[in-house]
XYZ file of C-alpha atoms in Angstrom:
379
model
C 17.597 46.029 14.662
C 18.367 42.449 15.374
C 16.087 40.800 17.730
C 17.286 39.003 20.687
C 17.556 35.212 20.536
C 16.226 32.661 22.647
C 17.175 28.837 22.603
C 15.168 26.462 24.442
C 15.674 22.681 25.032
C 14.061 19.702 26.294
C 15.802 16.919 27.054
C 15.843 14.254 24.237
C 13.863 11.247 25.703
C 14.763 7.989 26.229
C 13.140 5.779 23.453
C 12.124 2.349 24.867
C 8.737 3.205 25.360
C 5.765 5.169 24.454
C 5.579 9.000 25.578
C 3.754 9.765 28.917
C 2.361 12.425 31.047
C 6.139 13.333 32.262
C 7.151 13.583 28.764
C 4.243 15.765 27.754
C 4.938 18.515 31.024
C 8.380 19.170 30.271
C 7.780 19.682 26.327
C 4.295 21.680 27.021
C 6.385 23.965 29.237
C 8.921 24.309 27.071
C 6.388 25.090 24.228
C 4.363 27.812 26.354
C 7.845 29.697 27.190
C 9.138 29.473 23.278
C 5.521 30.787 22.262
C 5.475 33.736 24.934
C 9.393 34.560 23.847
C 8.238 34.716 20.378
C 5.075 37.374 21.188
C 8.122 39.612 22.944
C 9.784 39.474 19.631
C 12.560 37.164 20.396
C 13.730 34.937 17.500
C 13.514 31.464 19.069
C 14.651 28.130 18.284
C 13.036 25.492 20.435
C 14.884 21.813 20.160
C 13.605 18.246 21.112
C 14.298 14.822 20.024
C 15.143 11.357 21.321
C 17.872 9.600 22.736
C 18.647 6.459 21.421
C 22.133 4.688 22.356
C 22.676 2.694 24.937
C 22.022 -0.800 26.793
C 18.960 -0.186 27.962
C 17.571 0.575 24.041
C 20.173 -2.470 23.017
C 18.475 -4.912 25.689
C 14.836 -3.509 24.961
C 15.208 -4.019 21.254
C 16.859 -7.588 21.684
C 13.597 -8.575 23.843
C 11.308 -7.907 20.813
C 13.549 -9.836 18.398
C 14.340 -6.807 16.644
C 17.606 -4.932 15.469
C 17.994 -1.697 17.777
C 17.731 0.646 14.293
C 14.762 -1.009 13.422
C 12.960 -0.812 17.150
C 13.778 2.650 17.305
C 12.105 4.246 14.028
C 9.036 2.436 15.219
C 8.998 4.003 18.487
C 10.542 7.752 17.449
C 7.269 7.944 15.041
C 5.250 7.847 18.442
C 6.985 10.809 19.882
C 6.886 13.119 16.530
C 3.300 12.440 16.172
C 2.556 13.056 20.236
C 4.558 16.389 19.641
C 2.127 17.499 16.772
C -1.248 16.243 18.388
C -0.212 18.440 21.859
C 0.560 21.552 18.975
C 4.169 21.549 20.334
C 6.114 24.341 18.205
C 9.269 22.785 18.175
C 11.606 23.801 15.254
C 13.768 20.715 15.383
C 13.866 17.213 16.568
C 17.179 15.449 16.722
C 18.050 11.911 17.018
C 21.007 10.624 18.566
C 21.534 7.985 15.466
C 21.516 10.904 12.806
C 24.682 11.457 11.075
C 24.912 15.185 11.995
C 24.642 14.198 15.677
C 27.342 11.437 15.191
C 30.014 13.089 13.475
C 29.965 16.234 16.450
C 30.263 13.552 19.207
C 33.200 12.254 17.546
C 34.648 15.334 16.584
C 34.585 16.615 20.745
C 35.437 13.268 21.869
C 38.762 13.096 19.546
C 39.400 16.976 20.309
C 39.121 15.982 24.427
C 41.343 13.005 23.788
C 44.062 15.409 21.655
C 44.235 17.781 24.605
C 44.367 15.086 27.565
C 41.230 15.572 28.730
C 39.926 12.136 27.781
C 42.540 9.358 29.053
C 42.246 5.400 28.939
C 42.085 3.210 31.931
C 39.695 0.675 33.409
C 36.526 1.035 35.371
C 35.758 -1.278 37.979
C 32.189 -0.568 40.092
C 28.629 -0.480 39.822
C 26.298 0.544 37.014
C 22.637 1.043 36.426
C 21.141 0.002 33.264
C 18.143 1.380 34.309
C 19.395 4.825 34.562
C 22.383 4.432 32.376
C 24.176 5.701 35.276
C 27.771 4.869 36.888
C 27.322 4.605 40.178
C 29.780 5.141 43.221
C 29.736 2.971 45.949
C 29.189 5.275 48.447
C 25.848 6.320 47.115
C 24.372 2.607 46.689
C 21.421 1.559 48.916
C 21.979 -1.691 50.938
C 21.998 -4.768 48.354
C 23.952 -2.780 45.776
C 20.604 -0.744 44.635
C 20.824 2.312 42.783
C 20.180 5.125 44.548
C 17.930 6.526 41.964
C 15.371 3.967 40.722
C 16.061 1.441 43.391
C 17.018 -1.485 40.994
C 19.850 -3.641 41.551
C 22.774 -2.388 39.756
C 25.546 -4.518 37.746
C 29.083 -4.877 38.378
C 31.559 -3.812 35.944
C 35.344 -4.302 35.322
C 36.270 -3.387 31.721
C 38.499 -1.254 29.586
C 37.571 2.402 29.606
C 38.100 6.179 28.679
C 37.812 8.533 31.372
C 36.674 12.265 31.112
C 38.245 14.545 33.668
C 35.555 15.775 35.366
C 37.375 16.473 38.545
C 39.871 19.171 36.610
C 36.846 21.638 36.261
C 35.232 21.045 39.632
C 36.858 24.449 41.163
C 35.712 26.097 37.749
C 32.581 25.018 37.865
C 31.866 25.404 41.368
C 33.066 29.272 40.999
C 30.767 29.620 37.950
C 27.343 28.702 39.907
C 28.581 30.715 42.888
C 28.814 34.025 40.764
C 25.848 32.837 38.536
C 22.666 32.655 40.694
C 20.604 32.089 37.523
C 22.531 29.183 36.071
C 20.400 26.186 38.075
C 16.869 26.884 39.098
C 14.982 26.571 41.011
C 17.120 27.492 44.289
C 16.739 23.880 45.773
C 18.240 22.421 42.766
C 21.085 25.089 43.103
C 21.912 24.179 46.551
C 21.680 20.045 45.860
C 24.193 20.597 42.720
C 26.552 22.914 45.134
C 26.879 20.433 48.044
C 27.456 17.802 45.240
C 30.304 19.510 43.889
C 31.597 19.972 47.004
C 31.740 16.399 47.966
C 34.369 15.901 45.213
C 33.795 15.237 41.447
C 35.287 11.897 40.142
C 36.764 11.362 36.688
C 33.915 10.079 34.755
C 34.078 6.768 32.674
C 32.814 7.552 29.386
C 33.274 4.889 27.008
C 31.776 1.190 26.921
C 33.273 -2.128 25.384
C 30.423 -4.671 26.837
C 28.155 -3.995 23.732
C 28.037 -2.349 20.368
C 25.329 0.282 20.122
C 26.357 3.408 20.554
C 28.762 6.214 18.785
C 31.999 4.712 18.204
C 35.236 6.270 19.122
C 37.443 7.040 16.046
C 40.454 6.115 18.107
C 39.649 3.177 19.390
C 36.792 1.322 17.341
C 35.973 -1.057 20.154
C 34.775 1.332 22.539
C 31.610 3.084 22.013
C 31.134 6.663 23.731
C 28.746 6.481 26.654
C 25.070 7.270 26.455
C 25.072 10.505 28.871
C 28.061 12.493 26.974
C 26.805 11.003 23.882
C 23.191 12.563 24.374
C 24.042 15.875 26.472
C 25.967 16.812 22.877
C 22.842 16.940 21.257
C 22.061 20.456 22.158
C 24.793 21.628 20.222
C 24.967 18.961 17.523
C 21.683 20.125 16.211
C 23.088 23.624 15.651
C 25.875 22.762 13.472
C 28.620 22.772 15.932
C 31.426 24.327 15.532
C 30.624 26.661 12.664
C 27.319 26.062 11.755
C 25.109 29.441 11.250
C 22.442 28.245 13.762
C 25.165 27.555 16.498
C 26.763 31.417 16.109
C 23.031 32.344 16.136
C 21.603 30.802 18.995
C 24.257 29.448 21.090
C 26.991 32.214 20.843
C 24.728 35.293 20.790
C 21.445 34.096 22.367
C 20.324 33.177 25.652
C 20.591 28.950 26.047
C 17.570 27.318 28.611
C 17.928 23.656 29.324
C 14.373 22.706 31.006
C 13.974 19.029 32.190
C 12.976 16.851 35.254
C 14.836 17.366 38.450
C 16.274 13.768 38.175
C 18.763 14.826 35.533
C 19.564 17.906 36.674
C 22.945 16.565 38.062
C 23.971 15.522 34.340
C 23.129 19.030 33.203
C 24.345 20.877 35.732
C 27.686 18.978 36.224
C 28.758 16.687 33.720
C 27.656 18.983 30.851
C 29.005 22.235 32.023
C 32.642 20.571 32.638
C 32.324 18.882 28.857
C 31.599 22.547 27.481
C 34.594 23.974 29.430
C 36.964 21.283 28.189
C 35.632 21.687 24.388
C 35.861 25.525 25.041
C 32.006 25.837 24.483
C 30.097 28.865 26.126
C 27.775 27.637 28.883
C 23.990 27.964 28.378
C 22.551 30.581 30.783
C 20.203 28.426 32.479
C 19.608 24.552 33.698
C 16.082 24.381 35.147
C 14.893 21.300 36.850
C 11.095 21.017 37.173
C 9.320 18.537 39.762
C 7.729 14.970 39.090
C 4.447 13.826 38.808
C 2.737 11.299 40.552
C -0.130 9.620 39.730
C -2.900 9.379 43.148
C -0.130 9.683 45.348
C 2.082 7.173 43.686
C 5.017 6.948 41.681
C 4.273 6.410 37.849
C 5.166 2.538 36.818
C 4.241 0.171 34.408
C 4.315 -2.701 36.392
C 2.120 -0.812 38.648
C -0.466 0.345 35.722
C -0.507 4.146 36.455
C 1.186 5.630 33.662
C -1.024 8.395 32.385
C -0.978 8.956 28.602
C -1.193 12.164 27.627
C -2.924 11.741 24.040
C -5.602 9.570 25.592
C -6.482 12.290 27.735
C -6.535 14.824 24.829
C -8.599 12.531 22.755
C -11.006 12.711 25.366
C -10.806 16.195 26.821
C -9.295 18.257 23.997
C -5.653 19.092 23.516
C -5.745 22.549 25.444
C -7.228 20.983 28.415
C -4.372 19.014 28.906
C -2.137 21.502 28.081
C -3.757 24.018 30.154
C -4.252 21.223 33.451
C -0.650 20.485 33.193
C 0.984 24.076 33.940
C -2.107 24.988 35.949
C -2.216 22.449 38.671
C 0.790 22.753 40.489
C 3.440 25.653 40.925
C 6.473 25.284 38.017
C 9.284 23.552 39.696
C 7.874 21.480 42.292
C 6.269 18.389 42.314
C 2.513 17.285 41.457
C -0.197 14.736 41.673
C -1.734 13.621 38.977
C -5.604 12.225 39.366
C -8.614 11.876 36.983
C -10.106 13.671 39.966
C -8.420 16.822 40.178
C -8.206 16.910 36.214
C -12.174 16.539 35.997
C -12.420 19.215 39.000
C -9.920 21.743 37.164
C -11.791 21.587 33.562
C -15.203 22.069 35.291
C -14.147 24.587 37.302
C -11.520 26.431 35.257
C -12.691 26.261 31.724
C -16.226 24.980 31.656
C -17.192 27.340 34.680
C -15.350 30.443 34.617
C -13.944 30.567 31.052
C -17.287 29.071 29.558
C -19.301 32.003 31.714
C -16.911 34.774 30.515
C -17.233 33.594 26.956
C -21.193 33.300 27.368
C -21.425 36.613 29.008
C -19.375 38.236 26.277
C -21.479 36.743 23.340
C -24.609 37.969 24.964
C -23.377 41.635 25.664
C -22.092 41.371 21.863
C -25.633 40.430 20.647
C -27.344 43.271 22.924
C -25.336 46.137 22.466
C -23.425 45.759 19.164
C -25.510 43.772 17.154
C -23.892 40.621 17.055
C -20.805 42.542 15.661
C -17.554 42.656 16.991
C -16.674 46.167 17.775
C -13.913 47.574 16.006
C -11.171 50.411 16.520
C -12.915 53.863 17.113
C -12.034 55.961 13.940
C -9.860 58.966 14.181
């Protein structure tokens, strides 16, 4: 009898710094789900990886006086090592600079050009380098600030290729309304529905002002927009369109994308429309969990409050970190990290409750079973 199949993904993490507690939260949560499904008898495939193109990476590499690929190769090791240390059971780790990914991105891009879903035009508007996101004028905060990160956007005017996002608006909305579990939790679902009903605009999907990206085969001076490129990792890692893993886990399996709430819109709007255009089945569920703050404040390098999960693991143990991340707050809502809350949870739940249970159990085994764990009763 064929086992049911389950394909779970984290977002591919943007490689311009070291892993922090937000990265760890998503990855540990995905790992727990993958392990749970395996225990249930599912054939599980678990993917994570790194997002390595775009202007932000290009600029960060230049600031270090390094070539982008050299800069990335040093940072990616930190992510891979972090997941080994945190006992993450991923089956694959994809990098968007790998040949297997580039080919699929170019093939899908060419397919959409050929069928008229991508067309050439000119983009003029605001762009947030930090979020790698084109910002509609009506969404800008005062002072041309990005509504997501609050940083000043750049004015862009350049030749570009557009993806016909608007063409798939009605079809996407119908799918969301007919499939209640497609976007979770319900608060994210409602946000996405409201966003779509405001009207989708065609999306600029290439850049010409820098060269660090996947080139467009039909027009080599263009590189593919980082978000269009990055989202395709979920099928490129499986060998779309003819790979055995693609057929096994995407076409015949249950697909779950797990991510932080700040990128749900890309996964619940842009990605499904891309899939519809390419003739690829949609995932079953897009789940956007909450953010972590630190002592009530947003994590920030400039503030100096970014929490290193590996340092915590060194001090308190890997399982303690994994336990805290999933125990402290209901999954899906925002959470706050503090050393006081971590130590309280560690002492109360693990040292006191679990430790006391273990101590009592060992004493009873020693007292009543001569220090031997009882076996199965004889038939």
